[in-house]
Coordinates of C-alpha atoms in Angstrom, one line a residue:
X1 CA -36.2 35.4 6.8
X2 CA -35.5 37.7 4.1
X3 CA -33.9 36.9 0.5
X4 CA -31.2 39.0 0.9
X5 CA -30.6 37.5 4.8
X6 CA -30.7 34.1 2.8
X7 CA -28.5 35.5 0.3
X8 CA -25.7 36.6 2.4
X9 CA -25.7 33.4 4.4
X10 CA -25.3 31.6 1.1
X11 CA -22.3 33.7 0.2
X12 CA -20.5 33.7 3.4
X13 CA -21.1 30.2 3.5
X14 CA -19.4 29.2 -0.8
X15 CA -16.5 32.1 0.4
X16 CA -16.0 29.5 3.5
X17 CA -15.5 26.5 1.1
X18 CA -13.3 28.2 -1.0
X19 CA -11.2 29.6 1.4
X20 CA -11.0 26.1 3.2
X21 CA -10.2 24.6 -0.3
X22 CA -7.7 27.0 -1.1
X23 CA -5.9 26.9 2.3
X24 CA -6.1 22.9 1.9
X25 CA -4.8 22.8 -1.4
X26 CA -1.7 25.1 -1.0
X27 CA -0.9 23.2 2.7
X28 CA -1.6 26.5 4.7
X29 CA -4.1 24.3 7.3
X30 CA -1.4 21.4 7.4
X31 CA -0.4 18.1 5.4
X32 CA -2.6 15.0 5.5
X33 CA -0.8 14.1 8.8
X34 CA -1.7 16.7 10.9
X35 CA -5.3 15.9 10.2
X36 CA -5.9 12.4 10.7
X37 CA -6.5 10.6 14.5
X38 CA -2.9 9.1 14.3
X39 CA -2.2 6.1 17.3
X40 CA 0.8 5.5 19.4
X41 CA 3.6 3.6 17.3
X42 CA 4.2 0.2 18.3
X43 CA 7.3 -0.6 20.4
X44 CA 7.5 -4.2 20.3
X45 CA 10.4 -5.4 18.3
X46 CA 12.5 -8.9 18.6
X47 CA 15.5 -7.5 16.6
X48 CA 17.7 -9.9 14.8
X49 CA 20.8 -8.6 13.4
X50 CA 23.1 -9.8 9.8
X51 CA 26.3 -8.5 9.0
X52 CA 26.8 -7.3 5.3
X53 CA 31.0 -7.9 4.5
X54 CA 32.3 -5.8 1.5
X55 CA 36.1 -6.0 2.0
X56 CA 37.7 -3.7 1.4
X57 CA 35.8 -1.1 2.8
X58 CA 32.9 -1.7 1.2
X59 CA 29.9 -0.2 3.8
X60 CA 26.9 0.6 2.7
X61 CA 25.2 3.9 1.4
X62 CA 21.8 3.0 1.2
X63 CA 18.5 0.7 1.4
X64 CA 15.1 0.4 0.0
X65 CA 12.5 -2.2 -0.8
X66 CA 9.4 -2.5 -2.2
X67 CA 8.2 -5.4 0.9
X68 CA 9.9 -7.0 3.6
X69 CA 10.6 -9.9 1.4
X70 CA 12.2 -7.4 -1.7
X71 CA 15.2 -5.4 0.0
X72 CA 18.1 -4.3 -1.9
X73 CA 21.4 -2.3 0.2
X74 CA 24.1 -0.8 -2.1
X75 CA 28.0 -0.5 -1.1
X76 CA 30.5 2.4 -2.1
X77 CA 32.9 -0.4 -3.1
X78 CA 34.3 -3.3 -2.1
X79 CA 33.7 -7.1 -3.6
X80 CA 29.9 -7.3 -2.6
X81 CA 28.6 -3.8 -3.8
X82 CA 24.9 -5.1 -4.1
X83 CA 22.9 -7.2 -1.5
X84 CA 19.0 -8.3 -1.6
X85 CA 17.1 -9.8 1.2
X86 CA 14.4 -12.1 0.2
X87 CA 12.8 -12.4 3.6
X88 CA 14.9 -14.7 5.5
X89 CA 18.4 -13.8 4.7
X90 CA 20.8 -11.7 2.6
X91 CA 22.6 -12.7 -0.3
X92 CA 25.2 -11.0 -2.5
X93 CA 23.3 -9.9 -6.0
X94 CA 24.6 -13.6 -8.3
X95 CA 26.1 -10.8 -11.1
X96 CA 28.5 -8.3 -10.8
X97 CA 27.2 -4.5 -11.5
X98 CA 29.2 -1.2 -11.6
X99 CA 31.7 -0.8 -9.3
X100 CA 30.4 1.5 -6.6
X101 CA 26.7 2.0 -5.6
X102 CA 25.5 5.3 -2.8
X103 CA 21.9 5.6 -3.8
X104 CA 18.7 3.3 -4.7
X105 CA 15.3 4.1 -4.8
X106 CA 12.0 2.4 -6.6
X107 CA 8.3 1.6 -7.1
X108 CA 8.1 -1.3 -7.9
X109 CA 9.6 -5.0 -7.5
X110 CA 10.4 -4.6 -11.1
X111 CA 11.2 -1.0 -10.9
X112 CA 13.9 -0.2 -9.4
X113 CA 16.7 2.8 -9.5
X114 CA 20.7 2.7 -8.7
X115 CA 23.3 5.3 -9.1
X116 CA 26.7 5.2 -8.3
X117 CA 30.7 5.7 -9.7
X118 CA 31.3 8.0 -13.0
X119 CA 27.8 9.0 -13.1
X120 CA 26.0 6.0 -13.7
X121 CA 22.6 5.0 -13.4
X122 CA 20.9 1.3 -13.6
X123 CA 17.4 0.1 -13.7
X124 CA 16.3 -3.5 -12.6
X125 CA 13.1 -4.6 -14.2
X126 CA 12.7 -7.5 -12.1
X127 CA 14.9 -9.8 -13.9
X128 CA 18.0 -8.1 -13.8
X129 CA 19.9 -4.8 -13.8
X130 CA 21.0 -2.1 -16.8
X131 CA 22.8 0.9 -17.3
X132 CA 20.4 2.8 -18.6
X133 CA 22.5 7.0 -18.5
X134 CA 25.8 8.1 -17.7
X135 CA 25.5 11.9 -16.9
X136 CA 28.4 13.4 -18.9
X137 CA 29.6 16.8 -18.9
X138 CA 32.6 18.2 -20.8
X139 CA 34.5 20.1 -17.9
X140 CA 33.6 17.5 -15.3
X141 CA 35.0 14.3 -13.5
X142 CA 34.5 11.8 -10.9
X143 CA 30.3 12.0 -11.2
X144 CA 28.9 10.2 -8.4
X145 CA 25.3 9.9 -8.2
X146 CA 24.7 10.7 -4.4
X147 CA 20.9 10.3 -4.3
X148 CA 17.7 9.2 -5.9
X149 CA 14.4 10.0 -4.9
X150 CA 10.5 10.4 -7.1
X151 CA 6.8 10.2 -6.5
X152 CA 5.9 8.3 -9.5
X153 CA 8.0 6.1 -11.8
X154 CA 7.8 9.1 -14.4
X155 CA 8.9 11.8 -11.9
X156 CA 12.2 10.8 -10.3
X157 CA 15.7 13.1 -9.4
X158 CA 18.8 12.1 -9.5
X159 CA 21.1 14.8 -7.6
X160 CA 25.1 14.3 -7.7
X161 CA 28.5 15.6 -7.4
X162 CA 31.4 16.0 -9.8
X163 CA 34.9 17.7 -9.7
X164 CA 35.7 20.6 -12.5
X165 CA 38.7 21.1 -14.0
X166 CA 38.4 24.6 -13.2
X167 CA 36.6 26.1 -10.6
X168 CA 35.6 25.1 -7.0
X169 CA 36.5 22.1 -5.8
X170 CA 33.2 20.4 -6.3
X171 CA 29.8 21.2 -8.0
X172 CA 26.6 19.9 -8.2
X173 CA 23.9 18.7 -10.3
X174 CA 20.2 17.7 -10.8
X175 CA 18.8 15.4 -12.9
X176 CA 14.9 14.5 -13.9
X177 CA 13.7 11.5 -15.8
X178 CA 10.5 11.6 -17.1
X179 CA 9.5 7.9 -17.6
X180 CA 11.1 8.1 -21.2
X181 CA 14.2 10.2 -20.9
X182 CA 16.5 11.8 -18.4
X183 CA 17.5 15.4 -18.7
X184 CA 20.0 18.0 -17.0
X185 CA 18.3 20.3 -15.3
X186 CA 21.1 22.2 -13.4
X187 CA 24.5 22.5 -12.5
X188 CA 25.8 24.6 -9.9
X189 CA 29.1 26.4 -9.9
X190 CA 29.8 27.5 -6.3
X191 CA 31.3 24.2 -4.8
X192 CA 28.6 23.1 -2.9
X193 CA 28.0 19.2 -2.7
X194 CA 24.4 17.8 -2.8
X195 CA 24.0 14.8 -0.6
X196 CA 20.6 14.4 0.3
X197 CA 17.1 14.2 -1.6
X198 CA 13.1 15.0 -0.8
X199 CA 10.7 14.4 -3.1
X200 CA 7.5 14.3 -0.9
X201 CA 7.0 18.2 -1.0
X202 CA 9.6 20.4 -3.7
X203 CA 12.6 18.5 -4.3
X204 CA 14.2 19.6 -1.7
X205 CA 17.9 19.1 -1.2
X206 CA 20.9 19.0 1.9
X207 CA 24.1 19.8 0.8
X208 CA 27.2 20.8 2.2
X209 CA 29.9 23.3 1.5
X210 CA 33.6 22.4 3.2
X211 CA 36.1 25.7 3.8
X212 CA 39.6 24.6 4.4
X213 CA 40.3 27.5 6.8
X214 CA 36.9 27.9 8.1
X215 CA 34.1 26.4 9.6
X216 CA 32.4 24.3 7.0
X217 CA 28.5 25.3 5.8
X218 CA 25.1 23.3 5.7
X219 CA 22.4 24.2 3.4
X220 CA 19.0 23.5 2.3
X221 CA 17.3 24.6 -0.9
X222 CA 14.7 23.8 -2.6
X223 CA 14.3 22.9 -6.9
X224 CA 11.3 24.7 -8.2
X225 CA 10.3 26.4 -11.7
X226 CA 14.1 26.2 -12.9
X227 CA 15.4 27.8 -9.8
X228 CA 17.4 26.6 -7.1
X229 CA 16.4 28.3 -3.9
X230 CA 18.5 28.5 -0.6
X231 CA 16.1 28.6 2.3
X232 CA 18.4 27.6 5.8
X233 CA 22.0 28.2 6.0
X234 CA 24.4 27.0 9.0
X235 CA 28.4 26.8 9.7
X236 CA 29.1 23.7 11.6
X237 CA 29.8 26.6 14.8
X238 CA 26.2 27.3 15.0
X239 CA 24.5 23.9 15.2
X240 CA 26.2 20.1 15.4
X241 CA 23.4 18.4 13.4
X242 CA 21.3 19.5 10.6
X243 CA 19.7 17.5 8.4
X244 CA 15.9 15.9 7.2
X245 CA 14.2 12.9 5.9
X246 CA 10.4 11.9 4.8
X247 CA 8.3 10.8 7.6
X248 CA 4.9 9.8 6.4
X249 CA 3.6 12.0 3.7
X250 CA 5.8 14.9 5.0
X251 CA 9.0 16.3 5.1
X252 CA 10.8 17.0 8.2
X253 CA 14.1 19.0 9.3
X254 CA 16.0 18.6 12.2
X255 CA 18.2 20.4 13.5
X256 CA 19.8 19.6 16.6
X257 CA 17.0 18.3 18.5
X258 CA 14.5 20.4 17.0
X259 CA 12.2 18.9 14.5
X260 CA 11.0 21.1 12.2
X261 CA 8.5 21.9 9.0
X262 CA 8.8 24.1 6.7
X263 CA 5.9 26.1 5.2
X264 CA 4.7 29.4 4.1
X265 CA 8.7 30.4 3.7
X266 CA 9.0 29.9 7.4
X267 CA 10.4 27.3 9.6
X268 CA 8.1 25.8 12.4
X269 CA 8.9 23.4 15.3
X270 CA 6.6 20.4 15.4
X271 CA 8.7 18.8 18.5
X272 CA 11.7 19.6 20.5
X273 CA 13.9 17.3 22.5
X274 CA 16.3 19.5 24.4
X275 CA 16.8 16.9 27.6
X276 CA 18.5 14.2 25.7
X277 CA 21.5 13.3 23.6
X278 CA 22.2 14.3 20.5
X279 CA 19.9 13.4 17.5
X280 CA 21.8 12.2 14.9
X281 CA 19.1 10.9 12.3
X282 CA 15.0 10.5 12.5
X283 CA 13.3 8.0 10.9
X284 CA 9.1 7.2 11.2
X285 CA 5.7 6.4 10.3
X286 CA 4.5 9.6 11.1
X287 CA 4.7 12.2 14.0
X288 CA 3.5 9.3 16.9
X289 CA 5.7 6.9 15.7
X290 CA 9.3 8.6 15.5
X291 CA 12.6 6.5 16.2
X292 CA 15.5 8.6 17.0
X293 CA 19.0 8.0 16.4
X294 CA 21.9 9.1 18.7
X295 CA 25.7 8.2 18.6
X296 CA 25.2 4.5 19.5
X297 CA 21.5 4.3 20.7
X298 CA 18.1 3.9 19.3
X299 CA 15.3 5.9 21.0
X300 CA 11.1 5.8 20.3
X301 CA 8.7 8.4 20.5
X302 CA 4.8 7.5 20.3
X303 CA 3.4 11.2 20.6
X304 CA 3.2 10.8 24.3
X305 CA 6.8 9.7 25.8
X306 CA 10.3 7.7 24.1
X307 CA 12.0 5.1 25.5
X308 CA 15.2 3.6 24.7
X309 CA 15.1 0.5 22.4
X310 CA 18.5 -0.1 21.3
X311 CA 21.9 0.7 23.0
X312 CA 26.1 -0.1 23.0
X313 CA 25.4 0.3 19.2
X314 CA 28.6 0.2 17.9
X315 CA 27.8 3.5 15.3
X316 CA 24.5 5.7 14.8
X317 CA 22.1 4.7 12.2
X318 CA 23.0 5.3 9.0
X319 CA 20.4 4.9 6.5
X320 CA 16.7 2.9 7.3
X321 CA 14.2 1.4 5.2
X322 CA 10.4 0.8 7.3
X323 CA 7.0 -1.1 6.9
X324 CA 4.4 -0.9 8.3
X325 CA 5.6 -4.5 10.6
X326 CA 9.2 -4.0 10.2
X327 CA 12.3 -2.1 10.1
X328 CA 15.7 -2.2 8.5
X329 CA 18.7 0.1 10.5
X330 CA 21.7 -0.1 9.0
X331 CA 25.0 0.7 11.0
X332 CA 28.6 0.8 9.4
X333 CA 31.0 -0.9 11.9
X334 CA 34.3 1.1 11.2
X335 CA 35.9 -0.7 14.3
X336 CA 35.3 -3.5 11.9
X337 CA 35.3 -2.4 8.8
X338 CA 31.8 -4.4 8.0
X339 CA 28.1 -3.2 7.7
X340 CA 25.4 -4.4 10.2
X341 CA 21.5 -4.9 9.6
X342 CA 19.5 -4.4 12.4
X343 CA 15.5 -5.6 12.0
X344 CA 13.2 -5.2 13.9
X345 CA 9.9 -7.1 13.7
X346 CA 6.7 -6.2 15.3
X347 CA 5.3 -9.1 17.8
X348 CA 1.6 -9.4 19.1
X349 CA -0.1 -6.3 20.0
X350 CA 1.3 -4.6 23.3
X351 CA -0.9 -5.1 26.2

């Protein structure tokens, strides 16, 4: 064989690598998921369920924990606006903090987030909980923290609404805290409210625009280099659910019952269920280990079939917090006016 032959073989082989690692790097060949041999999910729950009472009205926003022994659920109101479950029951948190909770997020058993009411944000550093900001703006009222979300305890968002004196009826804002400080880094002024956060890929975020004489809108954007992109718009006409949540170490839309990515500026399916109710939220592991939520049922997808798990709930899924053992749905019972935990706990291997 020649030198040059050798030659070209050695340079069509390094502009291989480099394409590969360029393509991997900037998610063109897929995320982490769509590479590794994934299994079936498990479907082999007992489910016990607790009821969580915050009269008046008191139902719950969200849920996360650090272990199945360290979860925390927060209430928009009522007399028991913070619960934590140490394993074997829930118990109301012994000390009364703010007065209305709709987001939590954390890394850590002693490092934990909370926003809620007037724009307020506490930490918990394992012993007990502080108000640590108060996002303030002059021009702007009734702050609410909607959600919290980070990859690291010095990269987290805050994103929340508030109502202007002047303006649209509500705008919008994102925050950023750094692991010393937090910091404003945007507030809209066209009266759409932010109520959902991604932090796995760009901070993505759902919000929501309501018309009084016309349909109302859906939106996603996405937070990137000081600009606030909108990349999917709907009216409530066009689709009846539209919405996303982190599954694994990616970020999927759904909309309808089409479940979606999003890369290269483009939306791509990744599974469709068109022969079934409506999907109402998804939760999961990753892509064979999905639960779907309808109106009052729970449904499982292991990459090959779903089956029903749960039914005659008495509301959808509202928010979820999963292990790798167990899960944590919560459902608001209106008819009741009370919150219900259902969790589910993985038994001996399926045969």
């Amino acid at each position: 064989m020649s030198m040059k032959s050798k030659t070209e073989r050695h340079m069509r082989l390094y502009l291989y690598m480099a394409l590969l690692t360029l393509f991997t790097a900037c998610g063109i060949l897929g995320s982490d998921d769509d590479k590794e041999p994934l299994e079936p999910g498990p479907r082999n729950y007992e489910w016990a369920v607790d009821t969580l009472n915050s009269p008046p009205g008191g139902f719950i926003y969200d849920i996360w924990g650090s272990s199945p022994e360290d979860v925390w659920a927060v209430a928009g109101g009522g007399l028991n606006n913070l619960w934590h479950f140490n394993g074997k029951e829930w118990s109301v948190w012994d000390e009364r903090v703010g007065s209305a909770f709709y987001s939590i997020h954390g890394f850590a058993q002693d490092d934990i987030w909370m926003g809620g009411n007037d724009g307020q944000l506490y930490h918990f550093d394992g012993q007990g909980w502080s108000q640590t900001y108060t996002f303030e703006r002059t021009g702007l009222n009734n702050s609410r923290i909607t959600d919290l979300q980070g990859t690291s305890t010095s990269n987290l968002y805050a994103i929340g609404t508030a109502t202007p004196e002047s303006g649209p009826f509500r705008v919008s804002f994102i925050l950023h805290y750094n692991g010393r400080i937090w910091q404003e880094l945007l507030t809209t002024d066209f009266g759409v409210q932010f109520q959902q956060l991604s932090t796995e890929e760009l901070p993505t975020i759902r919000g929501e625009k309501y018309h009084q004489a016309s349909s109302d809108t859906l939106l996603f954007y996405q937070y990137s280099n000081e600009n606030l992109k909108e990349i999917l718009s709907k009216t409530d006409n066009e689709v009846n659910s539209m919405s996303m949540n982190d599954i694994g170490n990616s970020l999927y839309y759904y909309i309808d019952n089409q479940i979606l990515s999003f890369k290269n500026n483009d939306f791509q399916e990744i599974l469709s269920f068109p022969n079934m109710e409506l999907i109402i939220r998804l939760d999961g592991r990753h892509r064979k280990d999905l639960f779907l939520h309808t109106r009052d049922k729970i449904f499982h997808y292991n990459g090959e079939n779903k089956i029903l798990l749960l039914e005659d709930l008495p509301r959808n899924v509202f928010r979820s917090q999963l292990f790798s053992d167990e899960v944590f749905f919560v459902i608001r019972d209106y008819e009741n006016g009370t919150n219900l935990v259902y969790h589910g706990t993985l038994t001996q291997e399926e045969e």
